[in-house]
Short mmCIF file of C-alpha atoms in Angstrom, two decimals:
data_model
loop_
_atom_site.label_atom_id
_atom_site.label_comp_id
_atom_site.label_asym_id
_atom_site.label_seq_id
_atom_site.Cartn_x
_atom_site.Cartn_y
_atom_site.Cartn_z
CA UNK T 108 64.21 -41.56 -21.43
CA UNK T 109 61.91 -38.85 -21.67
CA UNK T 110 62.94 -38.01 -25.34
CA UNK T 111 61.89 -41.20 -25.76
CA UNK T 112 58.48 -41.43 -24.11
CA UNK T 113 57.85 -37.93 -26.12
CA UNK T 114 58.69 -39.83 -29.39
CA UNK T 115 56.23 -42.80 -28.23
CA UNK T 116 53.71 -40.72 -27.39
CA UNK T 117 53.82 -39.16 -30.89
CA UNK T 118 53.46 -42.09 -32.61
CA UNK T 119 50.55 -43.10 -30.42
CA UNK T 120 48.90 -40.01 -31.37
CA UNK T 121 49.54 -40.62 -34.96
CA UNK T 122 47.99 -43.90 -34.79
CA UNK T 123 44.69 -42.34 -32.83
CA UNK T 124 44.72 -39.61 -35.87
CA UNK T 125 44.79 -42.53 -38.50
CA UNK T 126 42.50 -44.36 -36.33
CA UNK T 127 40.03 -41.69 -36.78
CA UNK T 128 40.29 -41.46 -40.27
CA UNK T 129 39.90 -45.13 -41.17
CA UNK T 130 36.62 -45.47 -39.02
CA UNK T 131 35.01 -42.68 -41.23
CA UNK T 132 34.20 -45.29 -43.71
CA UNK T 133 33.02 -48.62 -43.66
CA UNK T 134 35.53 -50.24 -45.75
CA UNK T 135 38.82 -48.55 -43.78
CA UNK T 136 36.96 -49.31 -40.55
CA UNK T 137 39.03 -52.37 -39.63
CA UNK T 138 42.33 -50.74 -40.12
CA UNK T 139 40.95 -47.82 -38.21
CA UNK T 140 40.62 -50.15 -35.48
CA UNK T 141 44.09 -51.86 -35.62
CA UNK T 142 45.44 -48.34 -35.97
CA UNK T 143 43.53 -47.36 -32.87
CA UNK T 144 44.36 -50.40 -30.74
CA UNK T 145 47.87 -50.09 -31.53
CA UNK T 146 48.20 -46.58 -30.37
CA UNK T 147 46.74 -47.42 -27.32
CA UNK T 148 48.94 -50.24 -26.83
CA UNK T 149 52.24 -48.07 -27.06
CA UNK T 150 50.72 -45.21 -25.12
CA UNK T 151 50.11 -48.14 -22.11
CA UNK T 152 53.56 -49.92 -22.61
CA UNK T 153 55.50 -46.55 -22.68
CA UNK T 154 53.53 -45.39 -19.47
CA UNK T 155 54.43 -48.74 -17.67
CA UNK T 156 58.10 -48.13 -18.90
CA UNK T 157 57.95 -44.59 -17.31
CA UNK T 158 56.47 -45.90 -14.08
CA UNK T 159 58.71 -48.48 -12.97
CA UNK T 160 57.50 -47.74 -9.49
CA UNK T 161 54.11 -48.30 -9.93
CA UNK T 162 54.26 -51.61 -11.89
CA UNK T 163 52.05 -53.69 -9.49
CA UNK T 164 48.66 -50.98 -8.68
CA UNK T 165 48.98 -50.20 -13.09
CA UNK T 166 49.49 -54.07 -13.81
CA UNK T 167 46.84 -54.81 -11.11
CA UNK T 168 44.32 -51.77 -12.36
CA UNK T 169 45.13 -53.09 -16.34
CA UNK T 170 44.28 -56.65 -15.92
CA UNK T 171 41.05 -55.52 -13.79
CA UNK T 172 39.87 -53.38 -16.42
CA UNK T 173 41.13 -55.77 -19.23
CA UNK T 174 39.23 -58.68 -17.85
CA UNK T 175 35.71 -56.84 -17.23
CA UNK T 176 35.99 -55.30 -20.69
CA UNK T 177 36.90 -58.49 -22.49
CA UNK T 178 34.19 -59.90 -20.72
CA UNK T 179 31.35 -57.23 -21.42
CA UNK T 180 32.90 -57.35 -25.48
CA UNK T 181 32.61 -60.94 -25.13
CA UNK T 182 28.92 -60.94 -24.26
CA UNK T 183 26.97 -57.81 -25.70
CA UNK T 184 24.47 -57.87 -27.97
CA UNK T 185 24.72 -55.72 -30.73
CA UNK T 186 21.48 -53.74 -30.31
CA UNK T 187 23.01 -52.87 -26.48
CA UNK T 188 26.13 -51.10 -28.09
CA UNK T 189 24.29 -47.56 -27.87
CA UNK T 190 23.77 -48.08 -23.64
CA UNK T 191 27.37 -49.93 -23.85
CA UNK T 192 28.96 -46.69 -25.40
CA UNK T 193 27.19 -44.32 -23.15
CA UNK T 194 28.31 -46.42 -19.36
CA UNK T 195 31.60 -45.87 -21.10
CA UNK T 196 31.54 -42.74 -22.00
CA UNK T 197 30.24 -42.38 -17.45
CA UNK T 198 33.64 -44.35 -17.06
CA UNK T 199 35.69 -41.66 -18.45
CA UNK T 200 33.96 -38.80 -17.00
CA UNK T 201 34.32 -40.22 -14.17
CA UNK T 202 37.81 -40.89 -14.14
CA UNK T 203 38.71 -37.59 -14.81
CA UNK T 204 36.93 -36.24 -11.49
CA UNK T 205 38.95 -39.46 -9.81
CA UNK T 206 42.83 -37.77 -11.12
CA UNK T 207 41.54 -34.14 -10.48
CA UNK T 208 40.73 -35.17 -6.76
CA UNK T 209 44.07 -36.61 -6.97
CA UNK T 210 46.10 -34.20 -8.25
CA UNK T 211 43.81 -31.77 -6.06
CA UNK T 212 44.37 -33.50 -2.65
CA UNK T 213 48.44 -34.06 -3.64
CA UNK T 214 49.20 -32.01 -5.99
CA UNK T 215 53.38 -32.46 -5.18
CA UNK T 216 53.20 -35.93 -6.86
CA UNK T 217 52.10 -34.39 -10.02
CA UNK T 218 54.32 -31.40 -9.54
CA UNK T 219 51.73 -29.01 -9.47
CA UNK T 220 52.77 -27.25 -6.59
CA UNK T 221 51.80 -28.05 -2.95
CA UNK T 222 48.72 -28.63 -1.42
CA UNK T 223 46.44 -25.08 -0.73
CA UNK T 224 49.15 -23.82 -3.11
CA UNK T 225 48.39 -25.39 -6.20
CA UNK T 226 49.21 -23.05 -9.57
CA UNK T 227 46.46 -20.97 -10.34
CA UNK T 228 46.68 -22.02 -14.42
CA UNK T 229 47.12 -25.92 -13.18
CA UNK T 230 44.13 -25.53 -10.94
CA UNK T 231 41.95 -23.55 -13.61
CA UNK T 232 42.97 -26.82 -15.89
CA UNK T 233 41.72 -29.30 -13.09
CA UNK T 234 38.37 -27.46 -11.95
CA UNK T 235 37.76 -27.57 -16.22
CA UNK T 236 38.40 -31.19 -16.48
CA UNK T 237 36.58 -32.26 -12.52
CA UNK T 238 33.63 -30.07 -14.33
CA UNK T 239 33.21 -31.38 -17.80
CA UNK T 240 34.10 -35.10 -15.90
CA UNK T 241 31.71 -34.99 -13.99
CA UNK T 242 28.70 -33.29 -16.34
CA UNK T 243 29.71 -36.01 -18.61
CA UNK T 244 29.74 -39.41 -15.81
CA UNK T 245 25.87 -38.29 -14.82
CA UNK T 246 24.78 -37.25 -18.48
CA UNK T 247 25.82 -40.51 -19.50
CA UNK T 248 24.22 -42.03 -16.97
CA UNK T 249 21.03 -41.26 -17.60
CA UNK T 250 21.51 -41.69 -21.14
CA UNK T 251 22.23 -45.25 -20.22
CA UNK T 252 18.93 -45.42 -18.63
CA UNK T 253 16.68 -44.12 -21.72
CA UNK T 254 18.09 -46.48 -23.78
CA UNK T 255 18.24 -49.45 -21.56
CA UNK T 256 14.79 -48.31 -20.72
CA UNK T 257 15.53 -48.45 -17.49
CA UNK T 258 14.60 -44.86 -17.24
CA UNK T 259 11.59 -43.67 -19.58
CA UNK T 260 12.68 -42.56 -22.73
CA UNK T 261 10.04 -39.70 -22.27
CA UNK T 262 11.31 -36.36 -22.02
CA UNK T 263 10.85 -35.32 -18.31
CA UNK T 264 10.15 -31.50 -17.83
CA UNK T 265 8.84 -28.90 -15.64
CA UNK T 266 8.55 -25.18 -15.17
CA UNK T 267 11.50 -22.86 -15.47
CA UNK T 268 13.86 -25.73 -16.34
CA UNK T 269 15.62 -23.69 -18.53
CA UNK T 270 16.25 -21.02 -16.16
CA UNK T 271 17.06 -23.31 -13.44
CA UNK T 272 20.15 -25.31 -16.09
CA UNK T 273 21.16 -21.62 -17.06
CA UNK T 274 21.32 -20.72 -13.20
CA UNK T 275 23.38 -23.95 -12.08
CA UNK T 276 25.86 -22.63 -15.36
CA UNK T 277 26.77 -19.67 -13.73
CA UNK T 278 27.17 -21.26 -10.28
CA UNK T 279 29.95 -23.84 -12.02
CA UNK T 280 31.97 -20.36 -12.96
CA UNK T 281 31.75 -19.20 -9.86
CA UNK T 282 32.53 -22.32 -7.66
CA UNK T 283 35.43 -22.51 -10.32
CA UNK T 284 36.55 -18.56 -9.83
CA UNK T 285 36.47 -19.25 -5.65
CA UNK T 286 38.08 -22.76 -6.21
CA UNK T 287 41.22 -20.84 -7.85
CA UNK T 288 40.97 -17.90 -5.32
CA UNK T 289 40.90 -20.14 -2.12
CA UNK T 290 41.96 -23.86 -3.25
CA UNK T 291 39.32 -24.90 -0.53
CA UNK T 292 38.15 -28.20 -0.45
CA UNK T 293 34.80 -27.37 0.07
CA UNK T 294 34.75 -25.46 -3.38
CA UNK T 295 36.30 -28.38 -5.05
CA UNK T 296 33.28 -31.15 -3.87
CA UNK T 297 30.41 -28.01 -4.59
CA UNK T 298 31.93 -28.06 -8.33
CA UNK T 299 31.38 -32.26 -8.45
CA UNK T 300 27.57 -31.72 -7.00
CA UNK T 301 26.75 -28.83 -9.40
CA UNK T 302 28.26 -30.43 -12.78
CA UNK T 303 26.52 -33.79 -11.43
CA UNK T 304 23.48 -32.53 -10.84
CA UNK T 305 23.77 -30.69 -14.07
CA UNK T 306 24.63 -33.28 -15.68
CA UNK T 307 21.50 -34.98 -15.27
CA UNK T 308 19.33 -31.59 -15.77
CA UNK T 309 20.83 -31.28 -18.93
CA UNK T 310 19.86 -35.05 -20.40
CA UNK T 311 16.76 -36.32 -18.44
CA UNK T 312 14.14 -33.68 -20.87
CA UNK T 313 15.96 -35.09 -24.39
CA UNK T 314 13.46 -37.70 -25.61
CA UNK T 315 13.97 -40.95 -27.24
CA UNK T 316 14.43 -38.95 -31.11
CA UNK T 317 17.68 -36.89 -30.32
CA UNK T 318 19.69 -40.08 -28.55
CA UNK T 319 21.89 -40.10 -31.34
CA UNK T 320 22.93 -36.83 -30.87
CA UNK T 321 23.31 -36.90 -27.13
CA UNK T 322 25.07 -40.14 -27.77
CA UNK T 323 27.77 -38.32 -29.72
CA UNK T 324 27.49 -35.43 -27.61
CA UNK T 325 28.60 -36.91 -24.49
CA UNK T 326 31.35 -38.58 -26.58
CA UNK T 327 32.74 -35.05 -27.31
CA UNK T 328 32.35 -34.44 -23.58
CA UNK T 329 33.90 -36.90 -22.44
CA UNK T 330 37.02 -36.21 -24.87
CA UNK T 331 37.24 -32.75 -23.20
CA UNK T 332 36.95 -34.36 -19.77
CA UNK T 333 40.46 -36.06 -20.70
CA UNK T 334 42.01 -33.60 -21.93
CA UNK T 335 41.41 -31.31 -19.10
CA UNK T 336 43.05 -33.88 -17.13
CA UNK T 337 45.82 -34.30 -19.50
CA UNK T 338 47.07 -31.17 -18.89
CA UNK T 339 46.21 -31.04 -14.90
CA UNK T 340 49.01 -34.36 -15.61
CA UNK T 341 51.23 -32.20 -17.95
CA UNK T 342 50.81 -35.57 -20.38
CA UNK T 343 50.83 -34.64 -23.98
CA UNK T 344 49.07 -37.76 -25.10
CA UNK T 345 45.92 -37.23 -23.29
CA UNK T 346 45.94 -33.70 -24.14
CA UNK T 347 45.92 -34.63 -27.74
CA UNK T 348 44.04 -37.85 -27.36
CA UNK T 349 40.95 -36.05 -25.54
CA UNK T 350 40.87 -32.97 -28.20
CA UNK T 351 41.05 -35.53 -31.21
CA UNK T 352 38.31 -37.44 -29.26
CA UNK T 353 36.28 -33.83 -28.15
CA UNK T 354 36.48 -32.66 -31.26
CA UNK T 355 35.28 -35.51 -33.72
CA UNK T 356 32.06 -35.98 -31.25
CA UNK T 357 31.13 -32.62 -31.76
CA UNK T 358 31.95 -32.50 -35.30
CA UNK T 359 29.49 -35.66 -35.69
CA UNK T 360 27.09 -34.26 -33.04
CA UNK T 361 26.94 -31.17 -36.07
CA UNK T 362 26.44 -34.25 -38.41
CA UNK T 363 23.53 -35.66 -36.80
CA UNK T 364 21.71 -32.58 -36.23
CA UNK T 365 21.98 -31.71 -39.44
CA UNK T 366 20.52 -34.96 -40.95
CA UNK T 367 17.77 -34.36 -38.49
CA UNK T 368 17.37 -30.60 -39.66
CA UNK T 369 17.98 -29.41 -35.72
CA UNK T 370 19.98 -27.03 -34.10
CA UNK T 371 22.61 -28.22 -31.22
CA UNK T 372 21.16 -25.55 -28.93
CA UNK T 373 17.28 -27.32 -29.79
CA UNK T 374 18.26 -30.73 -28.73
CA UNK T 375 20.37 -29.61 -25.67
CA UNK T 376 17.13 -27.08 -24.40
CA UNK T 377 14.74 -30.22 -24.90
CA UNK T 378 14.48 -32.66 -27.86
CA UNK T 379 11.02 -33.78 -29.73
CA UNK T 380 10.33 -37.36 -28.87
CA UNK T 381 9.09 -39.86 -26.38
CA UNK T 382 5.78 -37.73 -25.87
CA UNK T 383 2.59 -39.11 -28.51
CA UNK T 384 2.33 -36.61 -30.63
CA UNK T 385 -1.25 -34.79 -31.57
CA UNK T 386 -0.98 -36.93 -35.01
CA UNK T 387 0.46 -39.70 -32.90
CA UNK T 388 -3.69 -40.15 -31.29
CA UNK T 389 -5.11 -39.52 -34.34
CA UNK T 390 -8.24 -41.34 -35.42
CA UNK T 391 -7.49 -42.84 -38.47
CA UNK T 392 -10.87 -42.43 -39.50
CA UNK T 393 -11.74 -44.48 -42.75
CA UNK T 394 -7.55 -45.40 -43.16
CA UNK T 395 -7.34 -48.73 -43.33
CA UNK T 396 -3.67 -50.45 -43.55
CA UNK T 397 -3.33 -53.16 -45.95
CA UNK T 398 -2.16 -56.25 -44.12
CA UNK T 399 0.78 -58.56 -45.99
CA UNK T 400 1.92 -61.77 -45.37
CA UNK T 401 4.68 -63.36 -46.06
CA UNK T 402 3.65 -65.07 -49.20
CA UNK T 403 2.31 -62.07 -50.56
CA UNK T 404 6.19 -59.49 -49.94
CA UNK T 405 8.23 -62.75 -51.60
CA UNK T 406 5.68 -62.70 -54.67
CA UNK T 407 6.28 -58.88 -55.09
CA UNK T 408 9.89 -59.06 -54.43
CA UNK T 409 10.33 -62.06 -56.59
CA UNK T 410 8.80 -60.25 -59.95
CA UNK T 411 10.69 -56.79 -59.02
CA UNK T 412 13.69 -55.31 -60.81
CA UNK T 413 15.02 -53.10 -57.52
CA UNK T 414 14.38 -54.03 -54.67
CA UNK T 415 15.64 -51.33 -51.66
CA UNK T 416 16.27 -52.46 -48.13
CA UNK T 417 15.66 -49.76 -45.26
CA UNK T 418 16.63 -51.31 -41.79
CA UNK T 419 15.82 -50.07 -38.94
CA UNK T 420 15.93 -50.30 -35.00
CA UNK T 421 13.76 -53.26 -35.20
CA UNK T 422 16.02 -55.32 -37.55
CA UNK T 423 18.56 -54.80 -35.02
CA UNK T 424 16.11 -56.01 -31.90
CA UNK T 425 14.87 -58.76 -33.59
CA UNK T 426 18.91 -59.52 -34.79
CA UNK T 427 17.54 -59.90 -38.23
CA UNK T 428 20.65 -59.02 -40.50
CA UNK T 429 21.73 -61.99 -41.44
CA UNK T 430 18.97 -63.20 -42.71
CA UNK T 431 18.16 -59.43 -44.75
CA UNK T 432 21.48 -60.48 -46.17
CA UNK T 433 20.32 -64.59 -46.98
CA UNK T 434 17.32 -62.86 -48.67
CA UNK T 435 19.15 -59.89 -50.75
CA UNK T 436 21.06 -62.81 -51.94
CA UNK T 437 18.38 -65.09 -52.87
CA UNK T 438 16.58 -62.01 -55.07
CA UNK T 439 20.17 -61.23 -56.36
CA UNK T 440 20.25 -64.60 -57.81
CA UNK T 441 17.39 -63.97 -59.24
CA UNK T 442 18.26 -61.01 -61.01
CA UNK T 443 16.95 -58.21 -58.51
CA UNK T 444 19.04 -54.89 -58.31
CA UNK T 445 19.31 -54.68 -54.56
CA UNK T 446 20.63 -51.83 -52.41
CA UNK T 447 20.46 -51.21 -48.73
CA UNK T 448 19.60 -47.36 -47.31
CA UNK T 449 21.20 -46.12 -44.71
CA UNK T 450 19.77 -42.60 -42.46
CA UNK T 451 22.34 -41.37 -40.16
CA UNK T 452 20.07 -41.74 -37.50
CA UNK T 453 18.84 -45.04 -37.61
CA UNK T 454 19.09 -47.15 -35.01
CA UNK T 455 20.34 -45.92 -31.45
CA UNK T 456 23.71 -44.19 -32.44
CA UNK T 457 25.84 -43.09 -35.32
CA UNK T 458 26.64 -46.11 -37.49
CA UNK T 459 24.72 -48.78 -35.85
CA UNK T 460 22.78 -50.00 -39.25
CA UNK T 461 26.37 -49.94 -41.08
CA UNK T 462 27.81 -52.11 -37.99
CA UNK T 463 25.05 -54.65 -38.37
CA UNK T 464 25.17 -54.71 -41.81
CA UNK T 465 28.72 -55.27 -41.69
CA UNK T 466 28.49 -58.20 -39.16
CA UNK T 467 26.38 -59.45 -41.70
CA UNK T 468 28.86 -59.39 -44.90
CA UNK T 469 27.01 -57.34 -46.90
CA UNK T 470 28.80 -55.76 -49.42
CA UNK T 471 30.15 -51.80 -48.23
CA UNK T 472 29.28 -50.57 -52.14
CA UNK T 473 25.95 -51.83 -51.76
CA UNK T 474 25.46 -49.60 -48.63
CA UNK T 475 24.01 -46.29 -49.46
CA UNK T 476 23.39 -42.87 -47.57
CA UNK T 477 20.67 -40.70 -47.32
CA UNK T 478 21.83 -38.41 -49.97
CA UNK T 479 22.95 -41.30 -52.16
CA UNK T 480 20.07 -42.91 -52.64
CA UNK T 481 16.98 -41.09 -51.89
CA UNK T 482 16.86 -40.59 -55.91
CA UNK T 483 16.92 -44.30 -56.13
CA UNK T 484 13.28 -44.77 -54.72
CA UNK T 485 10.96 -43.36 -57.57
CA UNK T 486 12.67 -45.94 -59.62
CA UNK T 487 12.46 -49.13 -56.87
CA UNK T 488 9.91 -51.43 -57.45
CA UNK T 489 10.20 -52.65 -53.69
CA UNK T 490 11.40 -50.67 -50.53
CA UNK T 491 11.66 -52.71 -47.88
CA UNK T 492 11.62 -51.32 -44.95
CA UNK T 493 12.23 -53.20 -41.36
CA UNK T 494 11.67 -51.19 -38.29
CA UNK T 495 12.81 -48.10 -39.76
CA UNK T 496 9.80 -45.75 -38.10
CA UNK T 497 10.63 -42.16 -37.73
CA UNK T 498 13.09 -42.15 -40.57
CA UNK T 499 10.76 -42.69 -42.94
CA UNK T 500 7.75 -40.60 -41.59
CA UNK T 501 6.38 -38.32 -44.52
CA UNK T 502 4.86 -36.44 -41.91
CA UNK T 503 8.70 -34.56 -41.59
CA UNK T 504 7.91 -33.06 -45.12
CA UNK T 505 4.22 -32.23 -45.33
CA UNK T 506 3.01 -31.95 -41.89
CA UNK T 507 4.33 -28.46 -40.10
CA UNK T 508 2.41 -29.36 -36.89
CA UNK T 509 4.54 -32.54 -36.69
CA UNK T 510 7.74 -32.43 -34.65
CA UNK T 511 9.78 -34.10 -36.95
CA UNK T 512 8.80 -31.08 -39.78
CA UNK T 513 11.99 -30.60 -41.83
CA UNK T 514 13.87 -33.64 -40.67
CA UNK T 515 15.46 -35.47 -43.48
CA UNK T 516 13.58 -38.51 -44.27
CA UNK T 517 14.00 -42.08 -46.73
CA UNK T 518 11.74 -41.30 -49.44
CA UNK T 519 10.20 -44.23 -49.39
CA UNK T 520 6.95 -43.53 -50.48
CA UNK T 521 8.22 -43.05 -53.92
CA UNK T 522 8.57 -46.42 -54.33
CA UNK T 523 6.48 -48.43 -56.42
CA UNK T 524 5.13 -50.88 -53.34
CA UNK T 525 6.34 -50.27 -49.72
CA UNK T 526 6.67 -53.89 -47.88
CA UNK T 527 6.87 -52.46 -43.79
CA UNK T 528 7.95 -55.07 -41.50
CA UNK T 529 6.59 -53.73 -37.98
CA UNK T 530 5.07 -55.37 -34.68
CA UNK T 531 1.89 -53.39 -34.60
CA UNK T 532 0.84 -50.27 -35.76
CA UNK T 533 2.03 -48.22 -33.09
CA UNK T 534 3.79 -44.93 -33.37
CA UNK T 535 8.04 -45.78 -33.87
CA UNK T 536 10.47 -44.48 -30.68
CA UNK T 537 9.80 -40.82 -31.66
CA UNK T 538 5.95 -41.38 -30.43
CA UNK T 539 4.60 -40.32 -33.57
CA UNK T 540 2.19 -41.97 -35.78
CA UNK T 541 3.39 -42.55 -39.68
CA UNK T 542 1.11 -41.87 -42.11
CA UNK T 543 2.84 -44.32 -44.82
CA UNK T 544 1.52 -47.09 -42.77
CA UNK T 545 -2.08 -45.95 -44.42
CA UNK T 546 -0.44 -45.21 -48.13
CA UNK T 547 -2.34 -47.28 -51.08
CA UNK T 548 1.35 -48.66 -52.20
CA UNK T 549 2.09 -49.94 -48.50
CA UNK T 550 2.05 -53.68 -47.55
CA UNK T 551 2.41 -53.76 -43.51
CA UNK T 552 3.91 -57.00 -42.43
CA UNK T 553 2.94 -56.96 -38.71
CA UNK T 554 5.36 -59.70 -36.90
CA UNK T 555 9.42 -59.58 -36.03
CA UNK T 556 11.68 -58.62 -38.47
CA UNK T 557 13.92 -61.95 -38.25
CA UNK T 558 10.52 -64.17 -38.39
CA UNK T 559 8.91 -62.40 -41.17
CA UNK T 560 11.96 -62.01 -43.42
CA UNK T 561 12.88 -66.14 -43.07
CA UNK T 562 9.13 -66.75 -43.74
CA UNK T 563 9.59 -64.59 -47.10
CA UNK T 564 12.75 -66.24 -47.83
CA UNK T 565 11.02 -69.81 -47.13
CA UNK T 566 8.08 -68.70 -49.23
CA UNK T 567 11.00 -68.08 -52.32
CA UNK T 568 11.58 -71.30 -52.08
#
């Protein structure tokens, strides 16, 4: 039997590995998925076989779970899926402190050794995974809360923070050192309090810019979390599972700072964002925005040759992509070249302009990265842009007071007339005012996304 569960197991893994690889493109993403579910689904089916004993707390616990995550599937909105994977990412970290304290507090059930003389290297594994669980649960957290806005998205900060994080670092190794040395109790709840409250420390000063990147970031962490635990449970699957899941969030935290021209180490110590930048109260002096209407971006779009669209965070609030995707069509029909422009950091989290887009049918080759079609702009006659703020911010290439200097930006000032679908004029998540708003080629279209593009689409007609 256990030959077999091994054997299951490996397949399960091999379906998480292929999983992986078919979500790192948008047209593999659904197999990914079906890949991914079916792993799990043999990893749960083998450990029900395995724990014949336990049938009625793992069928009771699975149809708990099952039900209030059908549900929550069932009902969020797409522009919640950042918060949504963050309260899950909490879930995990905090299940991982929940089997340490039980593998901790009975450690013969997981045959570990017996309790105050637990195996130093099983114990070292469990304080890891408690640690990392529990940094991860509060992290995510408050995460949740900057992008639910039930916390402010501001970074919150104060003197010797730094020193304070660094401080609460060292006190983790040594709560973990006296936790192997003694296997008291007492050590084992100081090591929850310290990676709690450092969990928070560590999140609460990132501002509303680097969420992408904390996003990801506690998805790595909460990978590590499991496998911690995995091997506190001598289960090969979770050990696996949690390192394929630790290591592709920190691959893609790389990823995103990259696009945003960061350093890991400068988001963790204290992202830009949130706080109204100097250029952000700027008197605008004698610039004057040219106001567009509806009328006037369907006349423009109707007589262009390209036309590139740039979403943004506010075509996912206002739930605008289906109708981006009526009026790409309708200008297609037409005879206009249209494209979409994707910034790896649009929206909330990795991927959440490619998910929208996708919900929307629109075609995966007409889906471009930053690197694919920034050359594309000099020759649009139309960029479109909806909501997408900070990403397209010329300030990140010619202003070295700005925060966002050297970030990687849509060039859409290039293009020949820039049609910006925005509320107001206000500065974008980031807190910092865009100078293209001001630009002699830029139309702003000051209402919600969905309104404004069906009034263009009406006007077409």
């Amino acid at each position: 039997m256990e030959t077999l569960s091994t054997f299951a197991y490996l397949i399960s893994a091999i379906c998480f590995i292929m999983a992986l690889r078919g979500l790192s493109g948008p047209e593999t993403a659904r197999k990914g998925l079906i890949f991914g579910a079916s792993g799990m689904g043999i990893a749960i089916v083998t450990t029900l076989i395995m724990s014949a004993h336990s049938w009625g707390l793992i069928t009771l616990g699975i149809l708990i779970g099952g039900s209030i995550g059908a549900v929550i599937a069932k009902k969020i909105e797409m522009t919640a899926l950042p918060q949504l994977v963050a309260a899950f990412h909490s879930l995990v970290g905090l299940a991982a402190v929940f089997v340490a304290a039980a593998a901790f507090f009975n450690p013969a059930a997981y045959g570990i050794g017996a309790l105050g003389d637990i195996h130093v290297g099983s114990l070292l594994e469990m304080a890891l995974g408690l640690a990392i669980g529990a940094v991860t649960f509060t992290g995510s957290i408050i995460a949740w809360g900057k992008l639910q806005g039930v916390i402010s998205g501001k970074p919150v900060v104060f003197p010797k923070q730094h020193m304070l994080n660094a401080a609460l670092g060292a006190g983790l190794v040594f709560l973990i050192i006296m936790l192997c040395i003694t296997q008291s109790p007492t050590f084992f709840w100081a090591i929850v309090l310290v990676a709690a409250l450092l969990g928070i420390l560590m999140i609460i000063p990132i501002g509303g810019a680097d969420m992408p990147v904390i996003v990801s970031m506690l998805n790595s962490y909460s990978g590590w979390a499991a496998a911690g635990i995995g091997f506190t449970l001598q289960n090969n699957l979770l050990i696996i599972t949690g390192a394929l899941v630790g290591a592709s969030g920190a691959i893609l935290s790389y990823i995103m700072c990259k696009a945003m021209n960061r350093s890991f180490i400068s988001v963790i110590l204290g992202g830009f964002g949130a706080e109204v930048s100097s250029a952000g109260n700027a008197d605008h002096g004698d610039r004057n925005a040219k106001i567009g209407s509806a009328e006037d971006a369907a006349f423009i779009m109707q007589n262009a040759s390209k036309v590139i669209i740039v979403p943004g965070y506010g075509m996912a609030v206002a739930q605008a992509q289906h109708v981006v995707r009526e009026l790409a069509d309708k200008l297609k029909g037409e005879g206009v070249e249209v494209i979409y422009a994707i910034h790896p950091v649009a929206g909330r989290m990795p991927g959440h302009m490619n998910v929208l887009l996708a919900e929307a049918n629109v075609p995966y080759d007409e889906v471009l990265e930053l690197e694919d079609v920034n050359r594309d702009f000099a020759q649009a006659d139309v960029a479109y842009v909806i909501g997408a703020n900070d990403i397209t911010n010329p300030s990140a290439k010619n202003d070295k007071t700005s925060p966002i200097y050297g970030m990687p930006i849509l060039d859409v000032e290039k293009a020949k007339t820039v049609l910006f679908v925005k509320r107001s004029l206000g500065a974008g998540y980031a807190g910092i005012d865009n100078p293209l708003f001001y630009q002699d080629n830029t139309y702003m279209l000051l209402d919600d996304a969905k309104k404004m593009t069906e009034n263009i689409v009406k006007a077409m007609e």
